[in-house]
Structure formats: C-alpha cells, structure tokens
C-alpha cells in the first residue's frame, strides 16, 4: 500500500517534487521489511509473470553490483530520442522548438544550482535545466510520458512492456529497489526510473532523483 501511494504521487509530480518523493521512496523500500522478501524482491502484489525463479548465484551477483556506478554510467550514456543529459538547451530548441511552458529559474538547496523547468506539453516532455554562470542552459533531468514517441537507445518508450524493459536493461536493474510498477536502473542517485501501469511503460525519468 505504501508503494502504491508513493507511486501515484511520483506519476503526478513535477521534477522538483519528484526528487523529494523518490528520496522518501528509497528509504521506504530499503527499510520496510514487510514490503520486501528475503531475496530483496518486492513481495505481495507482484504478478507471477514478473517473478521468475532466480538462483542463489544470481542473487549474490546482484548483491555484489555497484548500482551507484552503474547508474552514473547509464545516465551519462543513455538518451531518449534527441534528449540527453548535459545537452545544451539551445540544441533541444533547434530540434523541438520552444517549449510550451518555461518556469521561472530557482536555486535548489540540494545542489546550490540554479534550475529551470521547461515543458513540451503536446510532446509529453519535461526537462530540468541547470543555468550555468555564463547563462548557458544544459539538460539535467529528463521525464517523458504520453504522447511522447521518443525511445531510449535500447528501444524502450511509452507503451513498452515490463518484460521488454527487464530484458533490455537487465544488467542495470536494482531488483531490491524495483517492483511491479517501478524499475530502478542504477540508483536513485543517478540512473533511469521507469514507471508502469498494467505492465506497460507510462513514464521514463533519467537523472538523479536524490542528492
């Protein structure tokens, strides 16, 4: 129940609020023994189709992975169509045009950087930008949802199935922090966070959800 409530808030939050919610989710899942079984998998409402038998060797291998490093790696390499972290916003404008909504810049206490949120409503895209001292804006976080048609470098987009995501990002997925409605590739400190409804992708987030 806790997971479902937090998931609902994530799906309806903007990027800045989302970071705070996911930070709470991180600790909720990490310390709530009633939500996780002894292998670190989500228990209770996971569909049998999404819970294949896993050997002790697989479990030990997962526990030995450095998901923080993996998250930074995939966060740096991954893109969704023309969208990629650290890309100049001027290049995004050249491709997508001006956004529908440009929010006022604001300094975030978490990183002491000046951020600005822009939204392409009709394209299902929201970007968090960081404004550099020379006024250059670069992409810091990416969120897509319907009707966005862009896909990741591994062919994942809105509407992709849970099974396809699990297969194509298998080496990056922290199963102890993922569930039937949420997959964490890397970690909350950096990586890809993918949300599902009825076993299909409804949103993809690339960036750091917690500081």
mmCIF file of C-alpha atoms in Angstrom, residues 25-168:
data_model
loop_
_atom_site.group_PDB
_atom_site.id
_atom_site.type_symbol
_atom_site.label_atom_id
_atom_site.label_comp_id
_atom_site.label_asym_id
_atom_site.label_seq_id
_atom_site.Cartn_x
_atom_site.Cartn_y
_atom_site.Cartn_z
ATOM 1 C CA UNK A 25 10.591 6.028 -1.568
ATOM 2 C CA UNK A 26 14.246 4.996 -1.428
ATOM 3 C CA UNK A 27 14.226 4.746 2.344
ATOM 4 C CA UNK A 28 10.699 3.328 2.443
ATOM 5 C CA UNK A 29 11.724 0.380 0.298
ATOM 6 C CA UNK A 30 15.130 -0.014 1.890
ATOM 7 C CA UNK A 31 13.864 -0.321 5.456
ATOM 8 C CA UNK A 32 10.330 -1.683 5.090
ATOM 9 C CA UNK A 33 10.752 -5.417 5.633
ATOM 10 C CA UNK A 34 7.071 -6.043 5.112
ATOM 11 C CA UNK A 35 7.384 -4.879 1.502
ATOM 12 C CA UNK A 36 10.438 -6.958 0.576
ATOM 13 C CA UNK A 37 11.083 -10.664 0.830
ATOM 14 C CA UNK A 38 14.372 -12.235 1.904
ATOM 15 C CA UNK A 39 15.822 -12.118 -1.620
ATOM 16 C CA UNK A 40 15.251 -8.374 -1.900
ATOM 17 C CA UNK A 41 12.365 -8.764 -4.376
ATOM 18 C CA UNK A 42 9.090 -6.921 -3.959
ATOM 19 C CA UNK A 43 6.521 -9.193 -2.318
ATOM 20 C CA UNK A 44 2.747 -9.240 -2.174
ATOM 21 C CA UNK A 45 1.321 -7.807 -5.384
ATOM 22 C CA UNK A 46 3.979 -8.823 -7.918
ATOM 23 C CA UNK A 47 2.489 -10.784 -10.786
ATOM 24 C CA UNK A 48 3.875 -14.332 -11.190
ATOM 25 C CA UNK A 49 4.742 -13.398 -14.765
ATOM 26 C CA UNK A 50 7.249 -10.860 -13.406
ATOM 27 C CA UNK A 51 8.826 -13.059 -10.731
ATOM 28 C CA UNK A 52 10.975 -15.712 -12.439
ATOM 29 C CA UNK A 53 12.834 -18.162 -10.241
ATOM 30 C CA UNK A 54 16.331 -16.885 -9.514
ATOM 31 C CA UNK A 55 19.246 -18.988 -8.314
ATOM 32 C CA UNK A 56 21.357 -18.150 -5.266
ATOM 33 C CA UNK A 57 24.206 -17.370 -7.668
ATOM 34 C CA UNK A 58 22.092 -14.753 -9.474
ATOM 35 C CA UNK A 59 21.013 -13.194 -6.195
ATOM 36 C CA UNK A 60 24.595 -12.993 -4.919
ATOM 37 C CA UNK A 61 25.734 -11.492 -8.228
ATOM 38 C CA UNK A 62 23.072 -8.785 -7.985
ATOM 39 C CA UNK A 63 24.006 -8.010 -4.387
ATOM 40 C CA UNK A 64 27.627 -7.579 -5.428
ATOM 41 C CA UNK A 65 26.869 -4.986 -8.121
ATOM 42 C CA UNK A 66 27.771 -1.344 -7.660
ATOM 43 C CA UNK A 67 24.460 0.195 -8.725
ATOM 44 C CA UNK A 68 25.659 3.704 -7.946
ATOM 45 C CA UNK A 69 28.440 3.411 -10.541
ATOM 46 C CA UNK A 70 26.162 1.605 -12.992
ATOM 47 C CA UNK A 71 23.590 4.361 -12.596
ATOM 48 C CA UNK A 72 26.050 7.147 -13.363
ATOM 49 C CA UNK A 73 27.285 5.159 -16.352
ATOM 50 C CA UNK A 74 23.886 4.619 -17.947
ATOM 51 C CA UNK A 75 22.710 8.117 -17.018
ATOM 52 C CA UNK A 76 25.679 9.531 -18.953
ATOM 53 C CA UNK A 77 25.299 7.251 -21.965
ATOM 54 C CA UNK A 78 21.530 6.975 -22.369
ATOM 55 C CA UNK A 79 19.314 9.204 -24.468
ATOM 56 C CA UNK A 80 15.633 9.399 -25.350
ATOM 57 C CA UNK A 81 15.415 10.391 -28.985
ATOM 58 C CA UNK A 82 17.262 13.745 -29.221
ATOM 59 C CA UNK A 83 17.156 14.230 -25.444
ATOM 60 C CA UNK A 84 20.298 13.603 -23.416
ATOM 61 C CA UNK A 85 21.727 14.852 -20.149
ATOM 62 C CA UNK A 86 24.237 17.720 -20.362
ATOM 63 C CA UNK A 87 22.998 18.609 -23.834
ATOM 64 C CA UNK A 88 22.659 22.344 -24.418
ATOM 65 C CA UNK A 89 19.078 23.562 -24.306
ATOM 66 C CA UNK A 90 19.749 25.628 -27.442
ATOM 67 C CA UNK A 91 20.264 22.336 -29.308
ATOM 68 C CA UNK A 92 16.969 20.998 -27.953
ATOM 69 C CA UNK A 93 15.221 24.142 -29.213
ATOM 70 C CA UNK A 94 16.778 23.635 -32.651
ATOM 71 C CA UNK A 95 15.174 20.171 -32.744
ATOM 72 C CA UNK A 96 11.882 20.589 -30.865
ATOM 73 C CA UNK A 97 11.263 24.318 -30.999
ATOM 74 C CA UNK A 98 10.357 26.445 -27.988
ATOM 75 C CA UNK A 99 8.639 24.704 -25.062
ATOM 76 C CA UNK A 100 5.007 25.370 -24.160
ATOM 77 C CA UNK A 101 5.875 26.248 -20.564
ATOM 78 C CA UNK A 102 9.032 27.889 -19.202
ATOM 79 C CA UNK A 103 9.022 28.204 -15.426
ATOM 80 C CA UNK A 104 10.956 30.850 -13.510
ATOM 81 C CA UNK A 105 14.511 29.880 -12.519
ATOM 82 C CA UNK A 106 15.004 28.806 -8.897
ATOM 83 C CA UNK A 107 18.018 27.871 -6.791
ATOM 84 C CA UNK A 108 17.819 24.408 -5.253
ATOM 85 C CA UNK A 109 19.242 23.966 -1.777
ATOM 86 C CA UNK A 110 20.126 20.339 -2.586
ATOM 87 C CA UNK A 111 22.880 21.287 -5.031
ATOM 88 C CA UNK A 112 23.089 25.109 -4.894
ATOM 89 C CA UNK A 113 22.478 25.217 -8.623
ATOM 90 C CA UNK A 114 20.004 27.417 -10.478
ATOM 91 C CA UNK A 115 17.361 25.213 -12.104
ATOM 92 C CA UNK A 116 14.628 25.874 -14.598
ATOM 93 C CA UNK A 117 11.809 23.538 -15.642
ATOM 94 C CA UNK A 118 10.512 23.571 -19.201
ATOM 95 C CA UNK A 119 7.607 21.537 -20.572
ATOM 96 C CA UNK A 120 6.620 20.429 -24.041
ATOM 97 C CA UNK A 121 3.021 19.565 -23.198
ATOM 98 C CA UNK A 122 1.970 18.300 -26.624
ATOM 99 C CA UNK A 123 5.115 16.169 -26.871
ATOM 100 C CA UNK A 124 4.927 14.695 -23.345
ATOM 101 C CA UNK A 125 8.355 16.026 -22.341
ATOM 102 C CA UNK A 126 9.561 17.795 -19.202
ATOM 103 C CA UNK A 127 13.155 18.904 -18.745
ATOM 104 C CA UNK A 128 15.032 20.211 -15.741
ATOM 105 C CA UNK A 129 17.752 22.595 -16.865
ATOM 106 C CA UNK A 130 20.751 23.935 -14.999
ATOM 107 C CA UNK A 131 21.680 27.526 -15.777
ATOM 108 C CA UNK A 132 25.453 27.970 -15.847
ATOM 109 C CA UNK A 133 27.199 31.141 -14.730
ATOM 110 C CA UNK A 134 27.561 32.178 -18.376
ATOM 111 C CA UNK A 135 23.781 31.744 -18.842
ATOM 112 C CA UNK A 136 24.210 28.567 -20.884
ATOM 113 C CA UNK A 137 21.431 26.095 -20.064
ATOM 114 C CA UNK A 138 22.063 22.350 -20.066
ATOM 115 C CA UNK A 139 19.733 19.386 -19.537
ATOM 116 C CA UNK A 140 19.940 17.994 -16.008
ATOM 117 C CA UNK A 141 16.934 15.654 -15.864
ATOM 118 C CA UNK A 142 14.501 14.237 -18.411
ATOM 119 C CA UNK A 143 10.955 12.969 -17.934
ATOM 120 C CA UNK A 144 8.713 11.678 -20.697
ATOM 121 C CA UNK A 145 5.151 10.380 -20.725
ATOM 122 C CA UNK A 146 2.361 10.064 -23.291
ATOM 123 C CA UNK A 147 2.113 11.266 -26.010
ATOM 124 C CA UNK A 148 5.926 11.215 -26.344
ATOM 125 C CA UNK A 149 7.050 8.931 -29.174
ATOM 126 C CA UNK A 150 10.787 9.011 -28.498
ATOM 127 C CA UNK A 151 12.581 5.851 -27.399
ATOM 128 C CA UNK A 152 15.757 5.122 -25.458
ATOM 129 C CA UNK A 153 18.884 3.757 -27.116
ATOM 130 C CA UNK A 154 17.586 0.273 -26.268
ATOM 131 C CA UNK A 155 14.249 0.849 -27.931
ATOM 132 C CA UNK A 156 12.162 1.476 -24.810
ATOM 133 C CA UNK A 157 9.380 4.042 -24.932
ATOM 134 C CA UNK A 158 5.890 4.760 -23.667
ATOM 135 C CA UNK A 159 3.861 1.575 -24.050
ATOM 136 C CA UNK A 160 6.817 -0.832 -23.915
ATOM 137 C CA UNK A 161 6.132 -3.921 -21.807
ATOM 138 C CA UNK A 162 7.588 -4.680 -18.378
ATOM 139 C CA UNK A 163 9.201 -7.833 -19.766
ATOM 140 C CA UNK A 164 10.947 -5.937 -22.555
ATOM 141 C CA UNK A 165 12.362 -3.357 -20.147
ATOM 142 C CA UNK A 166 13.531 -6.069 -17.737
ATOM 143 C CA UNK A 167 15.290 -7.902 -20.576
ATOM 144 C CA UNK A 168 16.994 -4.929 -22.227
#
